[in-house]
XYZ file of C-alpha atoms in Angstrom:
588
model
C -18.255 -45.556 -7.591
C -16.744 -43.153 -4.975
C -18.627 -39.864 -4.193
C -17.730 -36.804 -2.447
C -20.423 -35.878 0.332
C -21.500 -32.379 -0.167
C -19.547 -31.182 2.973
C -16.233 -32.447 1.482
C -17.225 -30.243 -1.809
C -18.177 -27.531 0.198
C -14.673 -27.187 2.190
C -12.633 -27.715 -0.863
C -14.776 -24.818 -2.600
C -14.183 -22.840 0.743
C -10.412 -23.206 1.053
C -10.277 -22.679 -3.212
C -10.229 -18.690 -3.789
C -11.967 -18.458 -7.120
C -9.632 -15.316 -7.814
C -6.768 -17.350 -7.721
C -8.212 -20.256 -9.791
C -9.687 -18.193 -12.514
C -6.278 -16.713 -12.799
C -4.606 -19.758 -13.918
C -6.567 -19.507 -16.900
C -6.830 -16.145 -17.761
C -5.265 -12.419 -16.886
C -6.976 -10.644 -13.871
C -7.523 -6.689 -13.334
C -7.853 -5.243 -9.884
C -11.115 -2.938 -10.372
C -12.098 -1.949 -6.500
C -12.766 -5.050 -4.214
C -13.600 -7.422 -7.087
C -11.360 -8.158 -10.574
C -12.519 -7.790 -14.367
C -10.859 -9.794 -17.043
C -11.750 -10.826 -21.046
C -14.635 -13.496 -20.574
C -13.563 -17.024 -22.391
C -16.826 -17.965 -22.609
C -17.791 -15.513 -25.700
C -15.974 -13.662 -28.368
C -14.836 -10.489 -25.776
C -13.273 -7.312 -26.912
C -13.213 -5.644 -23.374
C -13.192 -7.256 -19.607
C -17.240 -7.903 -19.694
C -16.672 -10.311 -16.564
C -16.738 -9.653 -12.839
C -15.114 -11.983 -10.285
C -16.001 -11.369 -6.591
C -13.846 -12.732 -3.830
C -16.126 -11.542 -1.384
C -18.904 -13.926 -3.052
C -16.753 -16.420 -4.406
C -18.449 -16.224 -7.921
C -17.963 -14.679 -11.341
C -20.504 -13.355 -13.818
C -19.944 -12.085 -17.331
C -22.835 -8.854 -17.908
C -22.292 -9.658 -21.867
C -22.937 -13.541 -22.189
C -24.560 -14.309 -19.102
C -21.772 -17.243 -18.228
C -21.292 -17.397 -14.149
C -20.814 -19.761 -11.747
C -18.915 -20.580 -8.552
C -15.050 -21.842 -9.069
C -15.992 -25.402 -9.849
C -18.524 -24.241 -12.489
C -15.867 -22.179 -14.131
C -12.969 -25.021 -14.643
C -15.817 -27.222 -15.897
C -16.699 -25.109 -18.370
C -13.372 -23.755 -19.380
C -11.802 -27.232 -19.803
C -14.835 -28.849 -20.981
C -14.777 -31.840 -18.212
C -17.172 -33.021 -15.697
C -18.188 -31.662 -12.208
C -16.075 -34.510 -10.556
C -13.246 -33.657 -12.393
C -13.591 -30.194 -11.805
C -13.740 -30.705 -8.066
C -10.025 -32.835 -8.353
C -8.687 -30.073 -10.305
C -9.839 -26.871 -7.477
C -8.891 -29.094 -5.236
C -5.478 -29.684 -6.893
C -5.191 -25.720 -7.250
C -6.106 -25.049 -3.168
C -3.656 -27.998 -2.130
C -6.242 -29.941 -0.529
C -6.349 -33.716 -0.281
C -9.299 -36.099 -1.318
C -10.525 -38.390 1.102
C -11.093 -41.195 -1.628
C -10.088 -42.531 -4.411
C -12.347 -40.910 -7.418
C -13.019 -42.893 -10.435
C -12.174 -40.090 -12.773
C -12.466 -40.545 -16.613
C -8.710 -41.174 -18.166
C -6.860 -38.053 -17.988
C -5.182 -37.018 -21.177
C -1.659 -36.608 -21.148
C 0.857 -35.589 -23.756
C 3.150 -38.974 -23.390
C 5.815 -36.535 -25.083
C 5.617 -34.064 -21.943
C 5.356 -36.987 -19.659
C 8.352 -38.365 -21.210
C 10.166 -35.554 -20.381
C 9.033 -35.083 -17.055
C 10.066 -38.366 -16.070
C 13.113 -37.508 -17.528
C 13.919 -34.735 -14.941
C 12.235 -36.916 -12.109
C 14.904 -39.485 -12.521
C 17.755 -36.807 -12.746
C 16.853 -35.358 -9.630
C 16.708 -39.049 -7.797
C 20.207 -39.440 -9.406
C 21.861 -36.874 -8.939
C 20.995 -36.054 -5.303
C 21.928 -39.963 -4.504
C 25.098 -39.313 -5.849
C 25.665 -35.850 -3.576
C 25.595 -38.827 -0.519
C 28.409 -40.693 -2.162
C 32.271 -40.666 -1.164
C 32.979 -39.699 -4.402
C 31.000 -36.326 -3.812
C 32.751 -35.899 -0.115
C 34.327 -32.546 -1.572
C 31.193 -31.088 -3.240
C 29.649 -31.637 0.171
C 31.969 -29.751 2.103
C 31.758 -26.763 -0.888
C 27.784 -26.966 0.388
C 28.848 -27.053 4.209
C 31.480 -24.063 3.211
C 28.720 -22.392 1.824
C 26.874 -22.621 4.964
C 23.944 -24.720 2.906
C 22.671 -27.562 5.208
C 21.515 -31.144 5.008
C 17.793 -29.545 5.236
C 18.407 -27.501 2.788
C 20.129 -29.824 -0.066
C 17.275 -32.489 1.139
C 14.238 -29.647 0.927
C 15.338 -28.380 -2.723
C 16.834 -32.123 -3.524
C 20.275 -30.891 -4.693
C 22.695 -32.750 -6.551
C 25.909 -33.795 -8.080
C 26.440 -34.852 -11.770
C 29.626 -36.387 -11.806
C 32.423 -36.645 -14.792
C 32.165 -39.189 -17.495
C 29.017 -38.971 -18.405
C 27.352 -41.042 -15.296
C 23.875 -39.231 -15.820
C 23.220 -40.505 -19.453
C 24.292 -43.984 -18.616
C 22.268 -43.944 -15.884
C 19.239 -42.980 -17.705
C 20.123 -44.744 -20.567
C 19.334 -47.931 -18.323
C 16.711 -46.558 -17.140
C 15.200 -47.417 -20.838
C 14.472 -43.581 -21.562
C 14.642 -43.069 -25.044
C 18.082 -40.610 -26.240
C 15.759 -37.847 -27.794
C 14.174 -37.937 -24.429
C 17.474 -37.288 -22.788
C 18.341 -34.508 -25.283
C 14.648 -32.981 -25.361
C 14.769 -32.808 -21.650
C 18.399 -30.980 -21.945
C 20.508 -33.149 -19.677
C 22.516 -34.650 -22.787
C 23.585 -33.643 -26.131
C 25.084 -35.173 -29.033
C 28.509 -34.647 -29.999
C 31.031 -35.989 -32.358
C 32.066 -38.580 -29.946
C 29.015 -39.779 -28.754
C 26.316 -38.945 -26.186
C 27.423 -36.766 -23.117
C 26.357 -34.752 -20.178
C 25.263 -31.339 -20.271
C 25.602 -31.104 -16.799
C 29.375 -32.906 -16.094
C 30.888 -32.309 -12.360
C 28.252 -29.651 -11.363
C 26.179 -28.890 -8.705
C 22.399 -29.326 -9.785
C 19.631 -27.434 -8.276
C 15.983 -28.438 -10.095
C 13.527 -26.546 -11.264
C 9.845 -27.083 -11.457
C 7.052 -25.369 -12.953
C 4.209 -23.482 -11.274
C 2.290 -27.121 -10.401
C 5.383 -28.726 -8.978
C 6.809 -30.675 -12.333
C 10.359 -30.747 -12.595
C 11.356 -29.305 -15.821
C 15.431 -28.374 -15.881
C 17.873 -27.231 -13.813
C 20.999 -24.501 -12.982
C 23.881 -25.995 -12.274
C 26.861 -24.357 -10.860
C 30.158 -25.377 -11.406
C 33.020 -26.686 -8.949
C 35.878 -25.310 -10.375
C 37.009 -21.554 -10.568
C 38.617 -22.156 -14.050
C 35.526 -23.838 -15.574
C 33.756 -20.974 -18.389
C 30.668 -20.501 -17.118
C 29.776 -20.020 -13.184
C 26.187 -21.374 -13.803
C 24.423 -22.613 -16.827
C 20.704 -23.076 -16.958
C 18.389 -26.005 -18.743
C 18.121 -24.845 -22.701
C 14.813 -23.922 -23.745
C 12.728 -27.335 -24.237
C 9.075 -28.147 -24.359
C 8.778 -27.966 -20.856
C 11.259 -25.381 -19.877
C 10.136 -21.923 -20.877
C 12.704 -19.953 -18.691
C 10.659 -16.533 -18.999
C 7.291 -18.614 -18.171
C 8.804 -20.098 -14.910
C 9.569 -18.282 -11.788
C 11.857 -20.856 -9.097
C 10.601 -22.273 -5.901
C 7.264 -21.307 -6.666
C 5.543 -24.394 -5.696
C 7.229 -23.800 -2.626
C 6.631 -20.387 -1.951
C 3.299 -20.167 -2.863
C 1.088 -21.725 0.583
C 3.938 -19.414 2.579
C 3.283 -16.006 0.550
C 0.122 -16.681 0.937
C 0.104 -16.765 4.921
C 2.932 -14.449 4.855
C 0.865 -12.179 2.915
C 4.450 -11.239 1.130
C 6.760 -12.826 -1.460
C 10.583 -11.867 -1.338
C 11.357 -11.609 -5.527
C 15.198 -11.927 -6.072
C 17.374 -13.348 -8.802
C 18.508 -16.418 -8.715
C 18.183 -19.754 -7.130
C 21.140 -19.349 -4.918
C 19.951 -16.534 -3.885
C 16.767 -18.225 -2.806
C 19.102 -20.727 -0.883
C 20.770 -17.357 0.876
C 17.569 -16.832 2.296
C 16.356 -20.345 3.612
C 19.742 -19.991 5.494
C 18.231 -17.394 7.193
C 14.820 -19.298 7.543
C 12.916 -17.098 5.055
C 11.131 -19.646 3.269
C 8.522 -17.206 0.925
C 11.214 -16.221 -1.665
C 11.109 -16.775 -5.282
C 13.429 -16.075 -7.994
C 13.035 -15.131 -11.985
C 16.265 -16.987 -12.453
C 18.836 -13.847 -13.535
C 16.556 -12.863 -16.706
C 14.755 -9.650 -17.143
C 11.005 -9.953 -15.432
C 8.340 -11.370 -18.669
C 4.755 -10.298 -18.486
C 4.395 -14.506 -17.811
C 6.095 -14.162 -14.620
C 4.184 -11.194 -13.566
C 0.966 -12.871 -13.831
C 2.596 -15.703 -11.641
C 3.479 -13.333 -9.221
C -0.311 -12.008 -9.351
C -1.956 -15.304 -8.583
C 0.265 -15.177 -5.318
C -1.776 -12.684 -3.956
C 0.662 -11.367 -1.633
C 2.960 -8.029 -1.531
C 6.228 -8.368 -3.549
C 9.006 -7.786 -1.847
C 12.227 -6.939 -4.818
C 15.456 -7.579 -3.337
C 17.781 -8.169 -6.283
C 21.338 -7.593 -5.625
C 22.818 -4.327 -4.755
C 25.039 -3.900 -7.885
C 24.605 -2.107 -11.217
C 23.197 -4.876 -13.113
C 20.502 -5.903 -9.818
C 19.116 -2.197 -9.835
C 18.358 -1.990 -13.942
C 17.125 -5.324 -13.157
C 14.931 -3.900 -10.640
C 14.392 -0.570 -12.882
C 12.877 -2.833 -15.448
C 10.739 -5.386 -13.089
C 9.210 -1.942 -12.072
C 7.940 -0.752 -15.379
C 6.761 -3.637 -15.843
C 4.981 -3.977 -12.671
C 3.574 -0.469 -12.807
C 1.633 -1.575 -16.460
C 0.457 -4.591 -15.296
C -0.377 -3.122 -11.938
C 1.048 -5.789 -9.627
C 1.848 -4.119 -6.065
C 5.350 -4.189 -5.028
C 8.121 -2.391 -2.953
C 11.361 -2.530 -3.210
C 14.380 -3.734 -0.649
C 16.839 -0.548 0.106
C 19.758 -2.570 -0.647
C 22.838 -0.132 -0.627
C 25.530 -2.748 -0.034
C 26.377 -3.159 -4.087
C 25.982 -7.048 -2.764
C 23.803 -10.143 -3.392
C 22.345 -11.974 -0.523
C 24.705 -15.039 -0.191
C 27.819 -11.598 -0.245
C 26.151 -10.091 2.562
C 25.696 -13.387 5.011
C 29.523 -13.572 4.177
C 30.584 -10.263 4.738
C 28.251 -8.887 7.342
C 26.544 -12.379 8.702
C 22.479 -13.429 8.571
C 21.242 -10.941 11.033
C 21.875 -8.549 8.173
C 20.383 -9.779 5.796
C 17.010 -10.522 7.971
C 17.391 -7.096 8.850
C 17.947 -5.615 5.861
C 14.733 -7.190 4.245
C 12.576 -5.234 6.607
C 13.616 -1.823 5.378
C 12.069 -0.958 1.916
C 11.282 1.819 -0.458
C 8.491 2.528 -2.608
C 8.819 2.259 -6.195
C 9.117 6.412 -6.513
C 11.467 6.661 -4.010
C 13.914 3.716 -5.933
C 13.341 6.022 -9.236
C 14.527 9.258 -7.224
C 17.978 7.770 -6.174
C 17.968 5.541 -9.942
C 17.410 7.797 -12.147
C 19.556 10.675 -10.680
C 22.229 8.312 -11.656
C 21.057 7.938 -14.708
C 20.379 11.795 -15.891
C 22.960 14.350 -15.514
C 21.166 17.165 -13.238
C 23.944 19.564 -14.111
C 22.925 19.256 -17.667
C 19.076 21.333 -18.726
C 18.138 18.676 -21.132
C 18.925 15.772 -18.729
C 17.051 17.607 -15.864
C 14.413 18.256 -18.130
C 13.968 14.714 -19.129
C 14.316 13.821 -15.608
C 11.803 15.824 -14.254
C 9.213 14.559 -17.161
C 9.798 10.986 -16.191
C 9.539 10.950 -12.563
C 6.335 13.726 -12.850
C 4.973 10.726 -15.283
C 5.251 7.907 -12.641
C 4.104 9.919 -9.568
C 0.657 11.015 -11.736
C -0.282 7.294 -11.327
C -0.163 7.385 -7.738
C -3.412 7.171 -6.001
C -2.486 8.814 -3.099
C -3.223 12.235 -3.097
C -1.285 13.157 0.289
C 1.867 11.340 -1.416
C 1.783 12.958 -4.839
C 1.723 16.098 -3.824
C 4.869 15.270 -1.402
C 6.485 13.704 -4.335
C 6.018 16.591 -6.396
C 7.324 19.054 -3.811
C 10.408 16.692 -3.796
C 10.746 16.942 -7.882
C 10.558 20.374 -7.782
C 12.878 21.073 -4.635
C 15.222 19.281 -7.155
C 14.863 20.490 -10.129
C 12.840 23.609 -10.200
C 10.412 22.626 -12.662
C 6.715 22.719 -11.013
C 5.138 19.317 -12.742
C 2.413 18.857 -10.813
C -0.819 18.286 -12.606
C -3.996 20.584 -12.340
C -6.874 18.413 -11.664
C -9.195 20.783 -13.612
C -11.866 17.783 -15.147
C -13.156 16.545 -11.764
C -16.849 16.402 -12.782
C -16.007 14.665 -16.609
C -14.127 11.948 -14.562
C -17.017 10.991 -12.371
C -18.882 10.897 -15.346
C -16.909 8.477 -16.841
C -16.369 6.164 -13.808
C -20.230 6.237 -13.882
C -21.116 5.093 -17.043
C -18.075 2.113 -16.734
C -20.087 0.998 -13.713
C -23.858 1.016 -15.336
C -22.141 -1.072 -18.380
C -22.409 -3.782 -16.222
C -25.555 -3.255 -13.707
C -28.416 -5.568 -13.934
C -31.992 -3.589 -13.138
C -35.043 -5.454 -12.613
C -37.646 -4.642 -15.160
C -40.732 -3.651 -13.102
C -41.777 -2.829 -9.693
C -42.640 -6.973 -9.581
C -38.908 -7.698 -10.340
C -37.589 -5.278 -7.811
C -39.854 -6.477 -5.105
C -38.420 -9.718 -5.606
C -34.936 -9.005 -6.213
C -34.816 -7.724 -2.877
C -36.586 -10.657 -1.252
C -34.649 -12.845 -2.170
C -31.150 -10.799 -1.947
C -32.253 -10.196 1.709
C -33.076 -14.107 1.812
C -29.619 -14.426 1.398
C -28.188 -12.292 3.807
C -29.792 -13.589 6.738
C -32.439 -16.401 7.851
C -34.432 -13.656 9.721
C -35.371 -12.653 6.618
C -36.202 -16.089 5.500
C -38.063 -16.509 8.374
C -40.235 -13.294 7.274
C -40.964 -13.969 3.955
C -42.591 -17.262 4.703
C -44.411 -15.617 8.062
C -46.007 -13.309 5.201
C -45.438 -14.504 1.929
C -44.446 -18.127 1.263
C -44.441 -17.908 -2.753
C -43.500 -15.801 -5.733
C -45.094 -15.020 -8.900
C -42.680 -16.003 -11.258
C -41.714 -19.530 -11.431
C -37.842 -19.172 -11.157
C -37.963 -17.169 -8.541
C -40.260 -18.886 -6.244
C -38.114 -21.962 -7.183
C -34.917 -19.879 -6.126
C -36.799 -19.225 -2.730
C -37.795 -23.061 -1.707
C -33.852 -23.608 -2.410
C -32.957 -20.223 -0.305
C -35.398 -21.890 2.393
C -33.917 -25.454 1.831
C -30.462 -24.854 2.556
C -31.007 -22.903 5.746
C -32.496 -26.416 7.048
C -28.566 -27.390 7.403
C -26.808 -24.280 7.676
C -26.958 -20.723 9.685
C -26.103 -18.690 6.533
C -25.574 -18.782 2.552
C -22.452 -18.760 0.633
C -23.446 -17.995 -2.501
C -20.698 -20.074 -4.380
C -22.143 -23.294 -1.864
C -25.485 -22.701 -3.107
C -25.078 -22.883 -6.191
C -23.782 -26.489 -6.194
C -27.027 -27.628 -5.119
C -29.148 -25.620 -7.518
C -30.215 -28.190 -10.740
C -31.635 -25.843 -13.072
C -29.810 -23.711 -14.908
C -32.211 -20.680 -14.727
C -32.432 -20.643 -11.720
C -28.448 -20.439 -11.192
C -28.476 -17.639 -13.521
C -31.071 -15.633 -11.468
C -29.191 -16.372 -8.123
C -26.044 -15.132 -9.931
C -27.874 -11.974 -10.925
C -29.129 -11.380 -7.583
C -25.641 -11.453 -6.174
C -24.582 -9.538 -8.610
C -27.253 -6.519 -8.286
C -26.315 -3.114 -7.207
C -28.940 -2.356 -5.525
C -28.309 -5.350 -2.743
C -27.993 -4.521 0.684
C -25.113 -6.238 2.697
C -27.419 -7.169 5.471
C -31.395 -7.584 6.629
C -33.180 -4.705 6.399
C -36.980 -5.436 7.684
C -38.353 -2.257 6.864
C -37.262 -2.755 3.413
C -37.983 -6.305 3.041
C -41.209 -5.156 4.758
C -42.209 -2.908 1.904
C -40.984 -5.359 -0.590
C -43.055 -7.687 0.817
C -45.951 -5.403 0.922
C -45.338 -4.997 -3.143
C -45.428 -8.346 -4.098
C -48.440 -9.327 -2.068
C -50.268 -6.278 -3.928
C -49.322 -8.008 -7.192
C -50.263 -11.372 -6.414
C -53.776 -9.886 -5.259
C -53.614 -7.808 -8.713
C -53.229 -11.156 -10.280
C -56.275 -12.542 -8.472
C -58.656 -9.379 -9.154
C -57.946 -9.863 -13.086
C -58.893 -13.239 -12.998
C -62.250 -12.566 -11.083
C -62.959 -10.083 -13.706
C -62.464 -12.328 -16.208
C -64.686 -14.817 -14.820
C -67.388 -12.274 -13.883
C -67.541 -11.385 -17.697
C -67.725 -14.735 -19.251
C -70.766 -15.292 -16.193
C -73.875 -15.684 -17.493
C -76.142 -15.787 -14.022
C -76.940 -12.980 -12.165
C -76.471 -13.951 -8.858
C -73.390 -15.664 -9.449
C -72.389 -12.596 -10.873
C -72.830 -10.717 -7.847
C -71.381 -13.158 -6.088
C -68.274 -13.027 -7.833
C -68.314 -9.024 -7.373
C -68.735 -9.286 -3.770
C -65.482 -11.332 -3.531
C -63.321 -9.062 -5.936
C -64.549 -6.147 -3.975
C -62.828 -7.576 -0.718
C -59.764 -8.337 -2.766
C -60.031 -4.610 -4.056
C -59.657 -3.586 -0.165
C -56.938 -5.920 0.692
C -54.718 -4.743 -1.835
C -55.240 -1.501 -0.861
C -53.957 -2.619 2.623
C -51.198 -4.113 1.204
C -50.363 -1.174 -0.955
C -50.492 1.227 2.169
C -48.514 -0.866 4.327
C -46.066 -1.172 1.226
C -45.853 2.730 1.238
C -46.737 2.961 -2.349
C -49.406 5.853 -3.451
């Protein structure tokens, strides 16, 4: 059987952000430099588990469940370590160097059915696009200024009159309910026919690449509707999809920005301009789904729906829902009352590229929105103006731009909103007693000392080094265990990823204690010998504490006098070196 070397695993868990994965599965909150969300692992009323991206691990304070990114789809989908590894691995776009003999993978053969479905759509349709028959719908895509790499990179296509598609598929073996479950056919009262007849076809996939329906635009000026969509189906959830983002995705990423805009031909307005990271919610009002989407980008969103009245209460609405599920975003200045494909016609690409680059914050959108909106003239209107925009620029974090924003509000309105911050203290109260919900603290002075052994073990092998110079060994079993692997993996490596280590750990208490010491608040970010001196120091004390006890013991249950004295002489001189070691530790 084929087996990943360690390395392999290592630089698939490396190039997998655990943020990212986790949020496939379940809906992350921003809470400082980490994220909190409702732990799947136990019945959770309130986000009880922390992921770190710094450490590449998450740990739930309620249940005790944590792990590294492989640990977590293993135990969310209930499948092996080897599968898990395929499916990160999947997730971070990275490819396997052999050919893994996975257990059978269940798949719906109902969804499969219907992928296939689209799969051989696409093929057909964008062979037909090539054929002299399609010469004219060509030059429309030439007219348009749409390219060869362009119909090839987003595999346009052409379903042509009387009914071609279905009869294609229909030798093709796939099954009519197939046809009409996948929404490229529909029954009528003369038969079978295309849902799709003489337009152009653009596909789209899901979030994982799976073709699932198209938009098709038609040829014709007279035809009734300029685009129709794929009907909902099982596999086509249009307010669960978001287009291109397969695509997009690796480029946000790099880019460290996503352009949002509204439909896929808008999306194909950009790549003329060779702006690749660009996704589109496909003309419907932004769902909390698609949010979420846009969250596991981890990039800035950039809104540039069009410039008309319906593409800024599109963007009005995107915002609010933003703002509650606190995704950042800004928001292209687009005064042109245009969508992008408009302006490359009336005002050429340089203007759109340029364009892009100048954007507004969300406050600033609502200031010039909502003035069109209210009636300033009118005291009501103002009023209700003036409560609004006070209510959005209270959730600002910025102090510096509140209080600008506020000056603005009441330059134009003359109502002072601005809120008195009169609860300071209460508030840092508050914040406190969130953060100790979820701290771990070490029992005794025995627990500390090692706590911070090994949490300095882990930040550096000079400290390492230093414990077993003048230690070499723990009290407690799981944590002396923890040490020999601290020790062990330094052999092959200069320093510790926490996430790496844990894939070699066995047992599973000792994986919980390494996931607590990562997790403790009292952990230092780097070596600190004076510290790990006196921690040191501690522990040695309470070894030699152990080692006094027992020598009482045994100088009770001795019956011979010498022996006896003996025995006192030698607990005596472990008396004095404890002392020692309790002076050097600094303790009284």
């Amino acid at each position: 059987m084929a087996r990943l070397s360690d390395q392999e695993i290592n630089q698939i868990r490396a190039k997998a952000d655990i943020v990212d994965v986790v949020g496939h599965y379940v809906q992350l909150h921003r809470k400082g430099k980490d994220y909190r969300c409702i732990c799947p692992f136990h019945d959770d009323h309130s986000p009880s588990m922390n992921i770190s991206s710094e450490k590449q691990i998450y740990k739930c304070f309620v249940c005790g469940a944590g792990g590294n990114v492989f640990t977590f789809v293993k135990d969310y989908e209930k499948i092996s370590f080897i599968e898990a590894v395929k499916k990160v691995a999947d997730y971070a776009g990275v490819s396997i160097s052999l050919d893994l003999d996975l257990p059978e993978k269940k798949v719906d053969p109902h969804l499969e059915a219907l992928y296939k479905v689209c799969k051989d759509t696409i093929e057909f349709t964008h062979y037909q696009l090539n054929t002299l028959d399609a010469k004219r719908v060509k030059e429309y895509l030439y007219k348009r200024n749409i390219t060869d790499d362009i119909i090839k990179k987003f595999e346009l296509g052409f379903n042509p009159a009387d009914d071609a598609l279905y009869q294609f598929l229909h030798k093709k073996k796939h099954d009519d309910e197939n046809l009409i479950g996948a929404g490229v056919a529909r029954l009528t009262s003369i038969g079978y026919r295309d849902v799709f007849a003489n337009r152009i076809l653009i596909p789209i996939h899901d979030a994982m690449g799976n073709p699932v329906g198209f938009t098709a635009r038609r040829l014709l000026e007279n035809e009734e509707a300029k685009y129709i969509n794929t009907t909902e189906t099982d596999i086509y959830k249009k307010g669960q999809l978001i287009f291109n983002y397969h695509r997009a995705k690796p480029l946000a990423r790099k880019a460290a920005n996503v352009y949002l805009v509204e439909g896929a031909m808008d999306v194909l307005a950009f790549e003329k301009v060779q702006i690749s990271n660009v996704v589109a919610t496909l003309g419907t009002a932004c769902t909390k789904e698609q949010i979420q989407l846009l969250k596991m980008m981890r990039a800035r969103v950039i809104v540039c729906y069009d410039g008309d009245t319906a593409g800024k209460n599109a963007t009005y609405k995107f915002g609010k829902l933003a703002k509650e599920q606190k995704l950042p975003f800004e928001i292209v200045d687009n005064k042109t009352g245009l969508d992008p494909d408009e302006i490359i016609d009336a005002y050429g690409k340089e203007e759109l590229k340029s364009m892009v680059n100048k954007t507004i914050s969300w406050i600033d959108f609502l200031f010039v929105f909502l003035m069109g909106r209210y009636d300033l003239e009118n005291y009501s209107q103002k009023k209700e103006f003036a409560m609004e925009m006070a209510q959005e620029i209270s959730q600002l974090e910025n102090d510096f731009e509140q209080t600008n924003y506020y000056v603005r509000l009441r330059e134009l309105t003359e109502f002072d909103m601005q809120v008195k911050k009169n609860e300071p203290i209460k508030k840092h109260v508050n914040q406190e007693y969130e953060k100790r919900m979820f701290l771990t603290y070490p029992k005794t002075k025995r627990h500390h000392a090692e706590y911070e052994i090994l949490s300095q073990m882990l930040n550096g092998i000079a400290a390492c080094n230093r414990f077993k110079e003048d230690l070499g060994f723990l009290k407690d079993d799981t944590s002396n265990k923890l040490a020999i692997y601290i020790i062990d993996f330094y052999r092959t490596h200069d320093h510790i990823m926490v996430a790496d280590l844990l894939d070699v750990i066995k047992e599973q208490n000792v994986k919980t204690l390494l996931l607590e010491i990562a997790s403790w608040e009292l952990a230092r970010n780097e070596v600190n010998m004076e510290v790990l001196k006196e921690a040191i120091a501690n522990e040695k004390a309470s070894l030699i504490e152990d080692q006094i006890q027992m020598m009482n013991s045994k100088i009770k249950e001795m019956h011979d006098p010498l022996e006896k004295a003996k025995l006192a002489v030698e607990r005596n001189k472990l008396i004095v070196e404890k002392e020692t070691w309790i002076h050097a530790s600094g303790r009284k």
